[in-house]
mmCIF file of N, CA and C in Angstrom:
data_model
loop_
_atom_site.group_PDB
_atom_site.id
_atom_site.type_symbol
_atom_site.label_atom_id
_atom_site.label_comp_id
_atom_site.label_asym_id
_atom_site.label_seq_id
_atom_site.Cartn_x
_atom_site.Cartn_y
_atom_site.Cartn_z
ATOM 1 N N UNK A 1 133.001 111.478 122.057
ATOM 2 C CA UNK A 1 131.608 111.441 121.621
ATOM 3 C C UNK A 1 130.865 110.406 122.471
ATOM 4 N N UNK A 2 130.006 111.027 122.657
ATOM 5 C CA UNK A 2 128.711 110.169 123.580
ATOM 6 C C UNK A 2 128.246 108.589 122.975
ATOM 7 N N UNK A 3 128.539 107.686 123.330
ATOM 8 C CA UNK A 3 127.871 106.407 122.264
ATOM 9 C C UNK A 3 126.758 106.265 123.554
ATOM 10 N N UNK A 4 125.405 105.476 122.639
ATOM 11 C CA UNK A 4 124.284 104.597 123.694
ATOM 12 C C UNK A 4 124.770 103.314 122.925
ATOM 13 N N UNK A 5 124.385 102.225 123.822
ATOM 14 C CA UNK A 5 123.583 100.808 123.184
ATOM 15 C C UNK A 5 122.581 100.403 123.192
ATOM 16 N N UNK A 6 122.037 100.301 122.002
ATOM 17 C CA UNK A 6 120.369 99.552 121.919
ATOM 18 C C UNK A 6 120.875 98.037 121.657
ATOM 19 N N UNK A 7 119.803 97.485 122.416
ATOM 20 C CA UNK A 7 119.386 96.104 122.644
ATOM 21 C C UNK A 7 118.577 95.733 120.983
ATOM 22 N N UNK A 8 119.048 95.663 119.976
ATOM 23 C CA UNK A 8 117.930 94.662 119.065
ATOM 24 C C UNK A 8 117.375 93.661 119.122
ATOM 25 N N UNK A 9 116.305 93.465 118.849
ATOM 26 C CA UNK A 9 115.665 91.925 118.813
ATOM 27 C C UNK A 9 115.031 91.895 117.380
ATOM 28 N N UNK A 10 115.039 90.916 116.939
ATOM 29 C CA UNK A 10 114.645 90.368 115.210
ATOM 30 C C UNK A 10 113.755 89.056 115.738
ATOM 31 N N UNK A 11 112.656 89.485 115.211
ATOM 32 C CA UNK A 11 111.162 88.375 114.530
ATOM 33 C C UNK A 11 111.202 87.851 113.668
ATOM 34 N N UNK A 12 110.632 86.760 112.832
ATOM 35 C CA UNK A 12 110.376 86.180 112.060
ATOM 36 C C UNK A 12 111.122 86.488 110.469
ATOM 37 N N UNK A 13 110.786 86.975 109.568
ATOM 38 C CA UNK A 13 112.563 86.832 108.596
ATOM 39 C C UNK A 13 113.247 87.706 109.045
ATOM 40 N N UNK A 14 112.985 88.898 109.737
ATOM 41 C CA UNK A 14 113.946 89.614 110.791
ATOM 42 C C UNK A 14 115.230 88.857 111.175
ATOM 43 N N UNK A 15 115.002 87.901 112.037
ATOM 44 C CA UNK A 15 115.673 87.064 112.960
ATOM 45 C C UNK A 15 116.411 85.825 111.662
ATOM 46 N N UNK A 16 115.266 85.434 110.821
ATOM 47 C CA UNK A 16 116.259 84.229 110.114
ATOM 48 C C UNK A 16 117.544 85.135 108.792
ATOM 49 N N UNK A 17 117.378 86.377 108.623
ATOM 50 C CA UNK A 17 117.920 86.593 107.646
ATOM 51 C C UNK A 17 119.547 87.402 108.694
ATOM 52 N N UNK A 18 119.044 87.778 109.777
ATOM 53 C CA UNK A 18 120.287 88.516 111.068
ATOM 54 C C UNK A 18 120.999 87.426 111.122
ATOM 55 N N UNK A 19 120.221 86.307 111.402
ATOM 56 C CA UNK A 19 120.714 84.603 111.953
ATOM 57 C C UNK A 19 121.257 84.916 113.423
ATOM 58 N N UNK A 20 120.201 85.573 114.313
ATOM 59 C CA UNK A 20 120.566 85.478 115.909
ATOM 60 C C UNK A 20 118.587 86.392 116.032
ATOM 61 N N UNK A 21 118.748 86.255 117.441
ATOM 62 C CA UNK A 21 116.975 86.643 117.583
ATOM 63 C C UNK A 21 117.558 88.061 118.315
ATOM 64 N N UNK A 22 118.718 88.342 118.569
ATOM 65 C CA UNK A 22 119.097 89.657 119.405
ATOM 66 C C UNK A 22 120.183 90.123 119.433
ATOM 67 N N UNK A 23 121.140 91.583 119.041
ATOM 68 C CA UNK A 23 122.285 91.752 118.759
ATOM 69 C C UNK A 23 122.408 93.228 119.620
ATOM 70 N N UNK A 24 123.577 93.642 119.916
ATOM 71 C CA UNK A 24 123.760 95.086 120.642
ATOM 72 C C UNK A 24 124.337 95.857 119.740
ATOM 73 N N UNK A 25 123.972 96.986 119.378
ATOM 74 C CA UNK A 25 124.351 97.984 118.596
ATOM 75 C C UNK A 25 124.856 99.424 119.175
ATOM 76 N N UNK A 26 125.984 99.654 118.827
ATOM 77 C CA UNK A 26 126.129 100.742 119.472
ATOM 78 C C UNK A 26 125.779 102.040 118.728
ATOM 79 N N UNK A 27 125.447 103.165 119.283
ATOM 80 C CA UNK A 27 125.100 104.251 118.105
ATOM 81 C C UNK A 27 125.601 105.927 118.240
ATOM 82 N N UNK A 28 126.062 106.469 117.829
ATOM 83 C CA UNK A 28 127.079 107.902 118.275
ATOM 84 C C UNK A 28 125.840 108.485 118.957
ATOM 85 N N UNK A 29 125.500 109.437 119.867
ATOM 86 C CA UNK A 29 125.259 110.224 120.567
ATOM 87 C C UNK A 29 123.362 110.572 119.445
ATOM 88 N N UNK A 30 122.476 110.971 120.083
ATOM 89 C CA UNK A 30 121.468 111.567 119.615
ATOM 90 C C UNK A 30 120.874 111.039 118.138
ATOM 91 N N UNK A 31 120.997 109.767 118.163
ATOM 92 C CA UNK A 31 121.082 109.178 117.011
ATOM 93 C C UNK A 31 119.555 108.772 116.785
ATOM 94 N N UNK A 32 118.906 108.691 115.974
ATOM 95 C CA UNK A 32 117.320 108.453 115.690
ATOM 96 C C UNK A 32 117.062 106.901 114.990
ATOM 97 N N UNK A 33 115.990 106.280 114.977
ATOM 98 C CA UNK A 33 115.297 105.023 114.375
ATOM 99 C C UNK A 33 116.018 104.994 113.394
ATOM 100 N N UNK A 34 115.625 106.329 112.348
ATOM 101 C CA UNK A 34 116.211 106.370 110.873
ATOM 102 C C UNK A 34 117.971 106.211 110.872
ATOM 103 N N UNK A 35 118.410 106.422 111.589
ATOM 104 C CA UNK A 35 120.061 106.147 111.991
ATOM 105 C C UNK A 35 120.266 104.953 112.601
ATOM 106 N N UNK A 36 119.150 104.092 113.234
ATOM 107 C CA UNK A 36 119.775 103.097 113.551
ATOM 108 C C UNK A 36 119.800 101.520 112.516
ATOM 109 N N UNK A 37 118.123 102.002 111.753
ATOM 110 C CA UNK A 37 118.207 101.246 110.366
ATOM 111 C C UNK A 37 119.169 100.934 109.992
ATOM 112 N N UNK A 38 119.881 101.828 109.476
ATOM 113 C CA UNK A 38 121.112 102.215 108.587
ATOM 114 C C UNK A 38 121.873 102.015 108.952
ATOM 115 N N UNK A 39 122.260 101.714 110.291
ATOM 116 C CA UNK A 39 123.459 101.300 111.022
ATOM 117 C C UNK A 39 123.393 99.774 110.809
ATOM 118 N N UNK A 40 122.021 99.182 111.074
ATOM 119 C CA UNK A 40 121.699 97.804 111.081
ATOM 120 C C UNK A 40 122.175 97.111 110.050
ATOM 121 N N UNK A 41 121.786 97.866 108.581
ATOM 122 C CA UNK A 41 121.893 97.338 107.315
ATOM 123 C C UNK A 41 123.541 97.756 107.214
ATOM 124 N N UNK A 42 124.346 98.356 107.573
ATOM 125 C CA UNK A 42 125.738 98.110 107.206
ATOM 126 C C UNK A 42 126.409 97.087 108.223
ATOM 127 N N UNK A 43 126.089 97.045 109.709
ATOM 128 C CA UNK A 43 126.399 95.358 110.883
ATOM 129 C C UNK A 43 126.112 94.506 109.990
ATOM 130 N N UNK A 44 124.687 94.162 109.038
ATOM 131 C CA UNK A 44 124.164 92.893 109.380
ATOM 132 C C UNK A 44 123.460 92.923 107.149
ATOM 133 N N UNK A 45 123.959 92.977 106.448
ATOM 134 C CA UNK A 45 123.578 93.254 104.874
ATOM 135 C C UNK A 45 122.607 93.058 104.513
ATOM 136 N N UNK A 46 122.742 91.727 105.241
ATOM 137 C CA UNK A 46 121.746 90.937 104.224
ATOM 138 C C UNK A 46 120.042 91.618 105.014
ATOM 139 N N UNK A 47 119.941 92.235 105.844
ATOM 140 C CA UNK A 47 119.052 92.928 106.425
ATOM 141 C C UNK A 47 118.205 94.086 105.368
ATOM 142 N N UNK A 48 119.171 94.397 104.679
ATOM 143 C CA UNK A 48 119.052 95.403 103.260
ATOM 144 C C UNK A 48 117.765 94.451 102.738
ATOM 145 N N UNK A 49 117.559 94.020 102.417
ATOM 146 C CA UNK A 49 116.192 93.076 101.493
ATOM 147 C C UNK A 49 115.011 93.428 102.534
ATOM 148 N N UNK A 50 115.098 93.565 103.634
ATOM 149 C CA UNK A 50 113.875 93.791 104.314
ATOM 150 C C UNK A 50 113.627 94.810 104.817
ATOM 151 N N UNK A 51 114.718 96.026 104.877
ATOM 152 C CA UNK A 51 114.631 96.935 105.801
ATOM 153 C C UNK A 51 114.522 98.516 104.439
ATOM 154 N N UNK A 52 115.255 98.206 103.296
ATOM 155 C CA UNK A 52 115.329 99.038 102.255
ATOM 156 C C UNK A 52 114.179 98.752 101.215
ATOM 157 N N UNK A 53 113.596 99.689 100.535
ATOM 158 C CA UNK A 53 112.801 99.247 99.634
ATOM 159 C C UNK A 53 114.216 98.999 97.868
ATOM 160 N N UNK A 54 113.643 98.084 97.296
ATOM 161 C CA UNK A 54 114.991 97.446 96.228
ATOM 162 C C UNK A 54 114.715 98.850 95.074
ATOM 163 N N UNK A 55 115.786 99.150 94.607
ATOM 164 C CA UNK A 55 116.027 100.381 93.513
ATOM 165 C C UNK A 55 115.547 101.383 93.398
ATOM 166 N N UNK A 56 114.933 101.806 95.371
ATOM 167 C CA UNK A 56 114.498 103.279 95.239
ATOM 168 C C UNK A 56 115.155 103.761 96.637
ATOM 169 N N UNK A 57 114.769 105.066 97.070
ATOM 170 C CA UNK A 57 115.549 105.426 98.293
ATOM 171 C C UNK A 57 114.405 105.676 98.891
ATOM 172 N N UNK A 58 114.616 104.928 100.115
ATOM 173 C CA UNK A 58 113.723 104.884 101.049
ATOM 174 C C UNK A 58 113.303 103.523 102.050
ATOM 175 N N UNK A 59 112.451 103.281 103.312
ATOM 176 C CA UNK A 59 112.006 102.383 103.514
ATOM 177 C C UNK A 59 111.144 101.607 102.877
ATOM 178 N N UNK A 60 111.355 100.146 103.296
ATOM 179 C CA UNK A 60 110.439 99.037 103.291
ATOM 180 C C UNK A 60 108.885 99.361 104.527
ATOM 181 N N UNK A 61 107.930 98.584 103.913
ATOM 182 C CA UNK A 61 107.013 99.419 105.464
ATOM 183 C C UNK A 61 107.285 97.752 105.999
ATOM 184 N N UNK A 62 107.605 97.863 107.398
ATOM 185 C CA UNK A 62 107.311 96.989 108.689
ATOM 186 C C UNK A 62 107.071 97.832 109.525
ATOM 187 N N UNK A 63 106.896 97.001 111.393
ATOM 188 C CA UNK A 63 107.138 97.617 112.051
ATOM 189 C C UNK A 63 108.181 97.329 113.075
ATOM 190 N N UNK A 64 108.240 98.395 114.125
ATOM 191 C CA UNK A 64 109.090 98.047 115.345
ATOM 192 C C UNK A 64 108.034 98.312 116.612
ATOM 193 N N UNK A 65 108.966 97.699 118.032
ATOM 194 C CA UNK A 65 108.691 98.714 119.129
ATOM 195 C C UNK A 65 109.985 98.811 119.648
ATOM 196 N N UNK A 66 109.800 100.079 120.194
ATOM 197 C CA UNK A 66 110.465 101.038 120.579
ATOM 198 C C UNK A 66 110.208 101.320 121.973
ATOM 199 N N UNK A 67 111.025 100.830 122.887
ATOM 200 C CA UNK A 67 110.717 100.699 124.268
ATOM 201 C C UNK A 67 109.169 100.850 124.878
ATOM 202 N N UNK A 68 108.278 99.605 124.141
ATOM 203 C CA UNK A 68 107.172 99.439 124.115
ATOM 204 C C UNK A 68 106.434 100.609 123.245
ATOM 205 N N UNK A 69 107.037 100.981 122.812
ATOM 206 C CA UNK A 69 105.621 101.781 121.656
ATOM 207 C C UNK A 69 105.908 101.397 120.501
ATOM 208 N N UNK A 70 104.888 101.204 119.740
ATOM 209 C CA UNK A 70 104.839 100.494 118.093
ATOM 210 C C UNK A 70 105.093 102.129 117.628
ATOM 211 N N UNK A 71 106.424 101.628 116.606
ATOM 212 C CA UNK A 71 106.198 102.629 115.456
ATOM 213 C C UNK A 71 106.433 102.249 113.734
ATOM 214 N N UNK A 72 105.820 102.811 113.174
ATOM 215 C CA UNK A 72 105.781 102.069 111.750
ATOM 216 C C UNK A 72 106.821 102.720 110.828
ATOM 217 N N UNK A 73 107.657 102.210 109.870
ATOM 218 C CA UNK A 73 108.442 102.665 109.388
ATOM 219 C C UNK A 73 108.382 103.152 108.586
ATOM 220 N N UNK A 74 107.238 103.856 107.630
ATOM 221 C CA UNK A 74 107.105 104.442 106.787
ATOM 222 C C UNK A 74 106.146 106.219 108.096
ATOM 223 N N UNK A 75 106.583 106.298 108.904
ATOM 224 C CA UNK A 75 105.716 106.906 109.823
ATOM 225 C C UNK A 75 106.903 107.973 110.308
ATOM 226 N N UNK A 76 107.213 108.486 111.093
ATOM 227 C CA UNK A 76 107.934 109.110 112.400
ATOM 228 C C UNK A 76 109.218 108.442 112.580
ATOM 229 N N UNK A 77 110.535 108.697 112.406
ATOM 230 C CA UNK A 77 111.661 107.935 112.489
ATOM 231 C C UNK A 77 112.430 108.738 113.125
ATOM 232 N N UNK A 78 112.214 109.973 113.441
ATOM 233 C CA UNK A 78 112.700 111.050 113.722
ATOM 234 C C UNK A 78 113.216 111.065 115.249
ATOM 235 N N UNK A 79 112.557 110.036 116.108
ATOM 236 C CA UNK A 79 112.643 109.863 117.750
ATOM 237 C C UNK A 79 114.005 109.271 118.010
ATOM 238 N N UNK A 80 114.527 110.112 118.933
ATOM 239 C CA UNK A 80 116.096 109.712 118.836
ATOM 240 C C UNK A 80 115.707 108.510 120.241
ATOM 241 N N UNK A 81 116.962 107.534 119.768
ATOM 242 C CA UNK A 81 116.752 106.322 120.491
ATOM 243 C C UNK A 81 117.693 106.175 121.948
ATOM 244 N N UNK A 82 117.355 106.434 122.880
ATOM 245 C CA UNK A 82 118.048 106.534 123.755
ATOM 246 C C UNK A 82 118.863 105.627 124.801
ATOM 247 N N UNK A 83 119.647 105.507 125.443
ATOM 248 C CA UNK A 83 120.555 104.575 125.990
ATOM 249 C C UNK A 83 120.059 103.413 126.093
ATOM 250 N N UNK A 84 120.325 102.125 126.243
ATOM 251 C CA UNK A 84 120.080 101.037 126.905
ATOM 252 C C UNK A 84 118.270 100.471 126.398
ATOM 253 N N UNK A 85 118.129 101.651 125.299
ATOM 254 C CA UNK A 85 116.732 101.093 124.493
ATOM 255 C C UNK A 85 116.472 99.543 124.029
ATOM 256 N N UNK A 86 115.666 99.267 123.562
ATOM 257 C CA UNK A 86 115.260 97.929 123.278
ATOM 258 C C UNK A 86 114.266 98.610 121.832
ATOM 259 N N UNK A 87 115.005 98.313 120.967
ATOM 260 C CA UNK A 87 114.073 97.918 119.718
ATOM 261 C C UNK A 87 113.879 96.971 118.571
ATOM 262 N N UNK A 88 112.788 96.406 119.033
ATOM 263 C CA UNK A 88 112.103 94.683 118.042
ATOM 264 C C UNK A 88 111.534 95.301 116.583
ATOM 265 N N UNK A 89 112.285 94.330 115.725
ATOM 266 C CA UNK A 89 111.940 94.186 114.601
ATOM 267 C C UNK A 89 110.740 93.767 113.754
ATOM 268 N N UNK A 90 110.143 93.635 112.902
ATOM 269 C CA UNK A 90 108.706 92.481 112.985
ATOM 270 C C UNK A 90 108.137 92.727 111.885
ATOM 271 N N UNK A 91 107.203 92.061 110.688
ATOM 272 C CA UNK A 91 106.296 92.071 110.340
ATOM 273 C C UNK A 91 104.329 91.845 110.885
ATOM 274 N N UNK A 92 104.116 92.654 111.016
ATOM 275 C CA UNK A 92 102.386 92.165 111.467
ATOM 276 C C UNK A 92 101.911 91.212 110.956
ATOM 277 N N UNK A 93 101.421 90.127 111.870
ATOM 278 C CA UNK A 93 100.924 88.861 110.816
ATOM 279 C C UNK A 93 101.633 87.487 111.022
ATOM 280 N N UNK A 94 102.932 87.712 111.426
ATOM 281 C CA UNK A 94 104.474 86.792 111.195
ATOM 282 C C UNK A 94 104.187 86.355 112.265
ATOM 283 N N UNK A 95 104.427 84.856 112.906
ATOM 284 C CA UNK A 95 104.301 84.305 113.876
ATOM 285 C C UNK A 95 106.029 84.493 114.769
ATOM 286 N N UNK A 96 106.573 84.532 115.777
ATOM 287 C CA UNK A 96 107.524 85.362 116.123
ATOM 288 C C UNK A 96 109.186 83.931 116.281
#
């Protein structure tokens, strides 16, 4: 099976709750935003408080970029993330 690695980077409680500002993730073949969430929150748990909304199914809204394009997480998750990507974590507002 095909793996990529994305480059993560974590912002502001992003980064203090990961406890590193950047981690490599690897992800099986054709794998999307919404797959890499989910990958994130089983690497890294305690990520679950910011990335899950608490006692329902679904996202939290933040945002990311995505090899320079902003996408919002309650939006389009559907874009599969491709090799050697770079995607930043973040709240709007949060100083970095």
């Amino acid at each position: 099976m095909d793996k990529r690695s994305v480059n993560v980077k974590f912002l502001g409680e992003f980064r203090d709750l990961a406890g590193t500002e950047q981690m490599m993730v690897v992800l099986e073949s054709r794998h999307t935003l919404r797959d890499l969430i989910h990958q994130l929150c089983k690497c890294v748990p305690k990520l679950q408080t910011l990335l899950l909304k608490p006692r329902e199914e679904g996202l939290a809204p933040f945002s990311m970029i995505l090899n320079g394009k902003e996408v919002y997480s309650l939006g389009d998750l559907s874009q599969i993330v491709p090799d050697g990507s770079e995607v930043t974590f973040f709240f709007w507002g949060v100083g970095g």
